PDB file of C-alpha atoms in Angstrom:
ATOM      1  CA  MET A  28       0.000   0.000   0.000  1.00 41.00           C
ATOM      2  CA  GLN A  29       1.325   3.423  -0.882  1.00 48.00           C
ATOM      3  CA  PRO A  30       1.865   5.940   1.954  1.00 54.00           C
ATOM      4  CA  MET A  31      -1.055   8.335   2.346  1.00 48.00           C
ATOM      5  CA  HIS A  32       1.046  11.437   1.654  1.00 50.00           C
ATOM      6  CA  LEU A  33       2.099  10.018  -1.741  1.00 49.00           C
ATOM      7  CA  ILE A  34      -1.505   9.173  -2.652  1.00 52.00           C
ATOM      8  CA  ALA A  35      -2.604  12.674  -1.648  1.00 46.00           C
ATOM      9  CA  ALA A  36       0.137  14.249  -3.765  1.00 47.00           C
ATOM     10  CA  VAL A  37      -0.921  12.197  -6.799  1.00 48.00           C
ATOM     11  CA  VAL A  38      -4.599  13.084  -6.301  1.00 47.00           C
ATOM     12  CA  LEU A  39      -3.798  16.791  -5.989  1.00 47.00           C
ATOM     13  CA  SER A  40      -1.559  16.687  -9.048  1.00 52.00           C
ATOM     14  CA  LEU A  41      -4.239  14.924 -11.140  1.00 52.00           C
ATOM     15  CA  ALA A  42      -6.895  17.344  -9.920  1.00 50.00           C
ATOM     16  CA  GLY A  43      -4.692  20.286 -10.875  1.00 51.00           C
ATOM     17  CA  GLN A  44      -4.055  18.809 -14.326  1.00 52.00           C
ATOM     18  CA  ALA A  45      -7.787  18.240 -14.860  1.00 50.00           C
ATOM     19  CA  ALA A  46      -8.550  21.833 -13.865  1.00 47.00           C
ATOM     20  CA  LEU A  47      -5.913  23.148 -16.254  1.00 47.00           C
ATOM     21  CA  ALA A  48      -7.250  20.991 -19.087  1.00 49.00           C
ATOM     22  CA  THR A  49     -10.738  22.559 -18.840  1.00 61.00           C
ATOM     23  CA  ALA A  50      -9.598  26.159 -18.195  1.00 70.00           C
ATOM     24  CA  VAL A  51      -9.266  28.715 -20.980  1.00 86.00           C
ATOM     25  CA  GLU A  52      -6.026  30.688 -21.060  1.00 89.00           C
ATOM     26  CA  LEU A  53      -6.345  34.421 -20.598  1.00 85.00           C
ATOM     27  CA  SER A  54      -5.945  36.683 -23.613  1.00 78.00           C
ATOM     28  CA  GLY A  55      -5.802  40.454 -23.951  1.00 81.00           C
ATOM     29  CA  SER A  56      -3.419  43.266 -23.054  1.00 84.00           C
ATOM     30  CA  ALA A  57      -3.357  42.449 -19.320  1.00 90.00           C
ATOM     31  CA  ARG A  58      -1.866  38.980 -19.848  1.00 92.00           C
ATOM     32  CA  PRO A  59       1.773  40.019 -20.572  1.00 93.00           C
ATOM     33  CA  VAL A  60       1.640  42.436 -17.622  1.00 94.00           C
ATOM     34  CA  ILE A  61       0.507  39.646 -15.283  1.00 94.00           C
ATOM     35  CA  GLU A  62       3.061  37.203 -16.685  1.00 94.00           C
ATOM     36  CA  GLN A  63       5.957  39.649 -16.292  1.00 94.00           C
ATOM     37  CA  PHE A  64       4.886  40.403 -12.726  1.00 95.00           C
ATOM     38  CA  LEU A  65       4.822  36.695 -11.825  1.00 95.00           C
ATOM     39  CA  LEU A  66       8.178  36.038 -13.487  1.00 93.00           C
ATOM     40  CA  GLU A  67       9.739  38.829 -11.441  1.00 93.00           C
ATOM     41  CA  GLN A  68       8.169  37.542  -8.218  1.00 91.00           C
ATOM     42  CA  THR A  69       9.328  33.936  -8.780  1.00 92.00           C
ATOM     43  CA  LYS A  70      12.981  34.646  -9.659  1.00 89.00           C
ATOM     44  CA  GLY A  71      14.264  33.083  -6.449  1.00 86.00           C
ATOM     45  CA  LEU A  72      12.398  29.770  -6.702  1.00 86.00           C
ATOM     46  CA  PRO A  73      14.596  26.618  -6.886  1.00 81.00           C
ATOM     47  CA  GLY A  74      13.934  25.386 -10.423  1.00 86.00           C
ATOM     48  CA  LYS A  75      12.603  26.229 -13.866  1.00 92.00           C
ATOM     49  CA  VAL A  76       9.392  28.247 -13.565  1.00 93.00           C
ATOM     50  CA  SER A  77       6.528  27.971 -16.058  1.00 93.00           C
ATOM     51  CA  ILE A  78       3.348  30.008 -15.719  1.00 94.00           C
ATOM     52  CA  ARG A  79      -0.174  29.494 -17.011  1.00 95.00           C
ATOM     53  CA  ILE A  80      -2.713  32.314 -16.681  1.00 95.00           C
ATOM     54  CA  ASP A  81      -6.406  31.456 -17.075  1.00 94.00           C
ATOM     55  CA  THR A  82      -9.557  33.430 -17.745  1.00 92.00           C
ATOM     56  CA  PRO A  83     -11.537  34.153 -14.551  1.00 92.00           C
ATOM     57  CA  MET A  84     -14.933  32.492 -14.037  1.00 90.00           C
ATOM     58  CA  SER A  85     -16.469  35.953 -14.512  1.00 86.00           C
ATOM     59  CA  GLY A  86     -15.082  36.146 -18.044  1.00 90.00           C
ATOM     60  CA  ALA A  87     -12.454  38.130 -19.914  1.00 90.00           C
ATOM     61  CA  LEU A  88     -10.969  41.223 -18.281  1.00 91.00           C
ATOM     62  CA  PRO A  89     -12.357  44.610 -19.314  1.00 89.00           C
ATOM     63  CA  ALA A  90     -10.151  46.920 -21.327  1.00 86.00           C
ATOM     64  CA  CYS A  91      -7.535  48.937 -19.428  1.00 88.00           C
ATOM     65  CA  ASP A  92      -4.714  51.166 -20.601  1.00 86.00           C
ATOM     66  CA  ALA A  93      -2.490  50.520 -17.554  1.00 89.00           C
ATOM     67  CA  PRO A  94      -3.498  47.437 -15.524  1.00 92.00           C
ATOM     68  CA  GLU A  95      -1.869  47.071 -12.086  1.00 94.00           C
ATOM     69  CA  VAL A  96      -1.061  43.609 -10.763  1.00 95.00           C
ATOM     70  CA  PHE A  97      -0.933  42.754  -7.052  1.00 94.00           C
ATOM     71  CA  LEU A  98      -0.944  39.732  -4.768  1.00 91.00           C
ATOM     72  CA  PRO A  99      -3.537  39.128  -2.044  1.00 86.00           C
ATOM     73  CA  SER A 100      -2.123  39.284   1.478  1.00 86.00           C
ATOM     74  CA  GLY A 101      -0.333  36.048   2.391  1.00 83.00           C
ATOM     75  CA  ALA A 102      -0.426  34.646  -1.159  1.00 82.00           C
ATOM     76  CA  ARG A 103       2.255  32.062  -1.966  1.00 84.00           C
ATOM     77  CA  LEU A 104       3.580  31.986  -5.538  1.00 87.00           C
ATOM     78  CA  TRP A 105       3.566  28.223  -5.825  1.00 90.00           C
ATOM     79  CA  GLY A 106       1.101  25.942  -7.605  1.00 92.00           C
ATOM     80  CA  ARG A 107      -2.465  27.273  -7.888  1.00 93.00           C
ATOM     81  CA  VAL A 108      -2.597  31.014  -7.130  1.00 93.00           C
ATOM     82  CA  SER A 109      -4.990  33.932  -7.498  1.00 93.00           C
ATOM     83  CA  VAL A 110      -3.521  37.167  -8.834  1.00 95.00           C
ATOM     84  CA  GLY A 111      -5.192  40.543  -8.363  1.00 94.00           C
ATOM     85  CA  VAL A 112      -5.533  42.956 -11.292  1.00 95.00           C
ATOM     86  CA  ARG A 113      -6.932  46.475 -10.940  1.00 93.00           C
ATOM     87  CA  CYS A 114      -7.587  49.336 -13.294  1.00 91.00           C
ATOM     88  CA  SER A 115      -7.895  52.919 -12.080  1.00 88.00           C
ATOM     89  CA  GLY A 116      -9.874  53.837 -15.216  1.00 78.00           C
ATOM     90  CA  ASP A 117     -10.286  57.280 -16.735  1.00 75.00           C
ATOM     91  CA  GLY A 118     -13.914  58.113 -16.020  1.00 67.00           C
ATOM     92  CA  ALA A 119     -17.085  57.031 -17.791  1.00 67.00           C
ATOM     93  CA  ALA A 120     -15.296  55.861 -20.941  1.00 74.00           C
ATOM     94  CA  MET A 121     -13.170  53.378 -18.941  1.00 77.00           C
ATOM     95  CA  PRO A 122     -14.528  52.778 -15.430  1.00 84.00           C
ATOM     96  CA  ALA A 123     -12.307  51.462 -12.625  1.00 89.00           C
ATOM     97  CA  TRP A 124     -12.417  47.739 -11.895  1.00 92.00           C
ATOM     98  CA  SER A 125     -10.680  45.018  -9.907  1.00 92.00           C
ATOM     99  CA  ARG A 126     -10.598  41.292 -10.654  1.00 93.00           C
ATOM    100  CA  TYR A 127      -8.803  38.144  -9.496  1.00 94.00           C
ATOM    101  CA  VAL A 128      -7.164  35.994 -12.152  1.00 95.00           C
ATOM    102  CA  PRO A 129      -6.358  32.289 -11.588  1.00 95.00           C
ATOM    103  CA  ALA A 130      -2.867  31.120 -12.488  1.00 95.00           C
ATOM    104  CA  TYR A 131      -0.739  28.012 -12.065  1.00 95.00           C
ATOM    105  CA  ILE A 132       2.972  28.293 -11.283  1.00 94.00           C
ATOM    106  CA  ALA A 133       4.875  25.070 -11.967  1.00 94.00           C
ATOM    107  CA  VAL A 134       8.428  24.803 -10.666  1.00 93.00           C
ATOM    108  CA  THR A 135      10.358  21.990 -12.338  1.00 94.00           C
ATOM    109  CA  GLY A 136      13.466  21.083 -10.384  1.00 93.00           C
ATOM    110  CA  ASN A 137      15.469  18.429  -8.609  1.00 94.00           C
ATOM    111  CA  TYR A 138      14.332  16.805  -5.385  1.00 95.00           C
ATOM    112  CA  TYR A 139      15.383  13.765  -3.407  1.00 96.00           C
ATOM    113  CA  VAL A 140      13.618  10.601  -2.292  1.00 96.00           C
ATOM    114  CA  ALA A 141      14.523   7.770   0.046  1.00 96.00           C
ATOM    115  CA  GLY A 142      16.434   5.084  -1.871  1.00 95.00           C
ATOM    116  CA  ARG A 143      15.326   2.497   0.685  1.00 96.00           C
ATOM    117  CA  THR A 144      13.059   2.248   3.685  1.00 96.00           C
ATOM    118  CA  ILE A 145      14.701   4.315   6.415  1.00 96.00           C
ATOM    119  CA  ASN A 146      13.711   3.655  10.002  1.00 96.00           C
ATOM    120  CA  ALA A 147      13.444   6.322  12.691  1.00 94.00           C
ATOM    121  CA  GLY A 148      16.816   6.994  14.300  1.00 91.00           C
ATOM    122  CA  GLU A 149      18.870   5.885  11.299  1.00 92.00           C
ATOM    123  CA  ARG A 150      21.562   8.183   9.939  1.00 90.00           C
ATOM    124  CA  LEU A 151      21.341   8.932   6.219  1.00 91.00           C
ATOM    125  CA  SER A 152      24.282   8.634   3.875  1.00 91.00           C
ATOM    126  CA  MET A 153      24.445   9.769   0.253  1.00 91.00           C
ATOM    127  CA  ALA A 154      23.795   6.150  -0.750  1.00 93.00           C
ATOM    128  CA  ASP A 155      20.370   6.325   0.944  1.00 94.00           C
ATOM    129  CA  ILE A 156      18.981   9.141  -1.240  1.00 95.00           C
ATOM    130  CA  GLN A 157      18.038   9.237  -4.922  1.00 96.00           C
ATOM    131  CA  LEU A 158      17.605  12.154  -7.304  1.00 96.00           C
ATOM    132  CA  ARG A 159      14.272  12.834  -8.983  1.00 96.00           C
ATOM    133  CA  GLN A 160      12.963  15.683 -11.125  1.00 95.00           C
ATOM    134  CA  GLY A 161       9.417  17.006 -11.268  1.00 94.00           C
ATOM    135  CA  ASP A 162       7.004  19.814 -10.448  1.00 94.00           C
ATOM    136  CA  LEU A 163       8.016  20.850  -6.942  1.00 93.00           C
ATOM    137  CA  SER A 164       4.737  22.711  -6.459  1.00 90.00           C
ATOM    138  CA  ALA A 165       2.857  19.388  -6.663  1.00 91.00           C
ATOM    139  CA  LEU A 166       5.031  17.806  -3.934  1.00 92.00           C
ATOM    140  CA  PRO A 167       4.850  18.131  -0.144  1.00 87.00           C
ATOM    141  CA  ARG A 168       6.153  21.382   1.301  1.00 82.00           C
ATOM    142  CA  ASN A 169       9.781  21.516   2.476  1.00 90.00           C
ATOM    143  CA  VAL A 170      10.870  18.759   0.082  1.00 93.00           C
ATOM    144  CA  ILE A 171      14.654  18.308   0.051  1.00 94.00           C
ATOM    145  CA  THR A 172      16.179  19.881  -3.082  1.00 92.00           C
ATOM    146  CA  SER A 173      19.883  19.547  -2.228  1.00 91.00           C
ATOM    147  CA  PRO A 174      21.794  16.419  -1.124  1.00 91.00           C
ATOM    148  CA  GLN A 175      23.587  18.478   1.528  1.00 87.00           C
ATOM    149  CA  GLN A 176      20.233  18.929   3.282  1.00 89.00           C
ATOM    150  CA  ALA A 177      19.976  15.160   3.874  1.00 90.00           C
ATOM    151  CA  GLY A 178      23.475  13.698   4.114  1.00 84.00           C
ATOM    152  CA  GLY A 179      24.425  12.902   7.709  1.00 83.00           C
ATOM    153  CA  MET A 180      20.973  13.740   9.056  1.00 90.00           C
ATOM    154  CA  ILE A 181      18.940  11.445  11.337  1.00 92.00           C
ATOM    155  CA  ALA A 182      15.456  10.225  10.378  1.00 94.00           C
ATOM    156  CA  SER A 183      12.959  11.406  12.985  1.00 92.00           C
ATOM    157  CA  ASN A 184      10.235   9.146  11.510  1.00 93.00           C
ATOM    158  CA  ARG A 185      10.090   6.040   9.342  1.00 95.00           C
ATOM    159  CA  ILE A 186      10.469   7.032   5.663  1.00 96.00           C
ATOM    160  CA  ALA A 187       9.195   4.615   3.012  1.00 96.00           C
ATOM    161  CA  SER A 188      11.343   3.765   0.023  1.00 96.00           C
ATOM    162  CA  GLY A 189      10.668   6.221  -2.811  1.00 95.00           C
ATOM    163  CA  ALA A 190       9.002   8.816  -0.540  1.00 95.00           C
ATOM    164  CA  PRO A 191      10.095  12.439  -0.998  1.00 95.00           C
ATOM    165  CA  LEU A 192      12.481  13.542   1.743  1.00 96.00           C
ATOM    166  CA  ARG A 193      11.239  16.550   3.707  1.00 95.00           C
ATOM    167  CA  THR A 194      13.037  18.712   6.228  1.00 93.00           C
ATOM    168  CA  GLU A 195      10.529  17.922   8.981  1.00 93.00           C
ATOM    169  CA  LEU A 196      11.331  14.194   8.646  1.00 93.00           C
ATOM    170  CA  LEU A 197      15.020  14.758   9.442  1.00 93.00           C
ATOM    171  CA  LYS A 198      16.998  16.125  12.346  1.00 89.00           C
ATOM    172  CA  VAL A 199      20.617  17.061  12.872  1.00 84.00           C
ATOM    173  CA  ALA A 200      22.856  14.276  14.164  1.00 84.00           C
ATOM    174  CA  ASN A 201      24.328  15.073  17.579  1.00 86.00           C
ATOM    175  CA  VAL A 202      28.096  15.552  17.655  1.00 87.00           C
ATOM    176  CA  ILE A 203      28.053  16.199  21.416  1.00 90.00           C
ATOM    177  CA  GLN A 204      26.099  14.246  24.043  1.00 91.00           C
ATOM    178  CA  GLN A 205      24.831  15.662  27.329  1.00 93.00           C
ATOM    179  CA  GLY A 206      27.344  15.041  30.129  1.00 93.00           C
ATOM    180  CA  GLN A 207      30.226  14.498  27.721  1.00 93.00           C
ATOM    181  CA  ASN A 208      33.593  16.131  28.436  1.00 94.00           C
ATOM    182  CA  VAL A 209      34.443  18.441  25.558  1.00 94.00           C
ATOM    183  CA  LYS A 210      37.316  20.630  24.485  1.00 93.00           C
ATOM    184  CA  VAL A 211      36.391  24.315  24.651  1.00 94.00           C
ATOM    185  CA  GLN A 212      38.505  26.848  22.826  1.00 91.00           C
ATOM    186  CA  SER A 213      38.572  30.577  22.279  1.00 88.00           C
ATOM    187  CA  GLN A 214      40.618  32.018  19.438  1.00 84.00           C
ATOM    188  CA  GLY A 215      41.763  35.590  19.034  1.00 79.00           C
ATOM    189  CA  SER A 216      44.392  37.573  17.195  1.00 77.00           C
ATOM    190  CA  GLY A 217      47.580  35.559  17.642  1.00 76.00           C
ATOM    191  CA  PHE A 218      46.359  33.298  20.482  1.00 81.00           C
ATOM    192  CA  VAL A 219      44.257  30.213  21.199  1.00 83.00           C
ATOM    193  CA  VAL A 220      43.006  29.353  24.690  1.00 86.00           C
ATOM    194  CA  SER A 221      41.519  25.926  25.376  1.00 89.00           C
ATOM    195  CA  THR A 222      40.114  24.120  28.378  1.00 90.00           C
ATOM    196  CA  GLU A 223      37.826  21.209  29.182  1.00 93.00           C
ATOM    197  CA  ALA A 224      34.178  21.419  30.203  1.00 93.00           C
ATOM    198  CA  ARG A 225      31.077  19.258  30.523  1.00 94.00           C
ATOM    199  CA  ALA A 226      28.272  19.546  27.970  1.00 94.00           C
ATOM    200  CA  MET A 227      24.924  20.464  29.530  1.00 95.00           C
ATOM    201  CA  THR A 228      22.810  19.328  26.528  1.00 92.00           C
ATOM    202  CA  ASN A 229      23.041  17.374  23.285  1.00 90.00           C
ATOM    203  CA  ALA A 230      24.016  19.405  20.224  1.00 89.00           C
ATOM    204  CA  GLY A 231      24.463  19.001  16.489  1.00 84.00           C
ATOM    205  CA  ALA A 232      27.164  20.725  14.470  1.00 80.00           C
ATOM    206  CA  GLY A 233      26.502  24.458  14.330  1.00 82.00           C
ATOM    207  CA  ALA A 234      24.123  24.486  17.288  1.00 86.00           C
ATOM    208  CA  THR A 235      24.572  26.701  20.334  1.00 92.00           C
ATOM    209  CA  ILE A 236      25.451  24.725  23.467  1.00 94.00           C
ATOM    210  CA  GLN A 237      26.105  25.502  27.113  1.00 94.00           C
ATOM    211  CA  VAL A 238      29.043  23.912  28.901  1.00 94.00           C
ATOM    212  CA  LYS A 239      30.243  23.961  32.500  1.00 94.00           C
ATOM    213  CA  THR A 240      33.952  24.292  33.239  1.00 91.00           C
ATOM    214  CA  GLN A 241      35.742  22.439  36.038  1.00 89.00           C
ATOM    215  CA  ALA A 242      35.703  25.724  37.991  1.00 89.00           C
ATOM    216  CA  GLY A 243      31.888  25.779  37.748  1.00 91.00           C
ATOM    217  CA  GLN A 244      31.662  28.582  35.177  1.00 91.00           C
ATOM    218  CA  MET A 245      28.830  28.337  32.619  1.00 94.00           C
ATOM    219  CA  LEU A 246      29.861  29.168  29.060  1.00 92.00           C
ATOM    220  CA  SER A 247      27.943  29.283  25.781  1.00 93.00           C
ATOM    221  CA  GLY A 248      29.525  28.385  22.442  1.00 92.00           C
ATOM    222  CA  THR A 249      29.021  26.672  19.089  1.00 92.00           C
ATOM    223  CA  ALA A 250      29.286  22.903  18.666  1.00 90.00           C
ATOM    224  CA  LEU A 251      31.758  21.956  15.922  1.00 89.00           C
ATOM    225  CA  ALA A 252      31.702  18.869  13.703  1.00 81.00           C
ATOM    226  CA  ASP A 253      34.725  17.375  15.533  1.00 87.00           C
ATOM    227  CA  GLY A 254      32.871  17.446  18.876  1.00 89.00           C
ATOM    228  CA  SER A 255      34.610  20.492  20.310  1.00 92.00           C
ATOM    229  CA  VAL A 256      33.052  23.829  21.267  1.00 93.00           C
ATOM    230  CA  ALA A 257      34.112  27.235  19.941  1.00 92.00           C
ATOM    231  CA  LEU A 258      33.525  30.228  22.179  1.00 91.00           C
ATOM    232  CA  PRO A 259      32.632  33.616  20.674  1.00 88.00           C
ATOM    233  CA  ASN A 260      35.488  36.110  20.364  1.00 76.00           C
TER     234      ASN A 260
END
């Protein structure tokens, strides 16, 4: 049996394709303005962006010499979106109006799936992940798009073979365990001072951690990949 999140993704993707098949693409002078606006807004997305703009249910947009495009508050430029278009008009000959235009933003890019069934608590290696390519907007949110996001991470839940890897399914592997004696060092211009201390919590590489020195002093630093702690300058 397929995992429920995969079935849901397929259903949503098929539903989106069916909706696009029956929709009529928008025509008229406002279309290139809307398309240019969306292209500008999606420049930072991780993949190749393609945009389809459809005619609203209310019909074609009225004429306008200078249409203004805007996004509703909280709108996310990903998958199915609704784009606002307004016209200030010029009086009786061209009255002001405001409409919402449906659009679909597909983002084709790389993402990664589990190459095998990964149990909770297992550490992932590069051999455990496989590259796929598809419409990222039809996949679960926070899907992994770079191998560096997964390599060395720990599975926080069981991940089925072939399932898209998501950031919420992974956690940073601890390089320091609570109660462990660690090397603590502070580096400045021309000097390095080091001592030993006891870790007060677990920590992954890059995380902030508190340690207690043999003299009883509490210090806060950054956990390094080698299991030591760097103190701020």
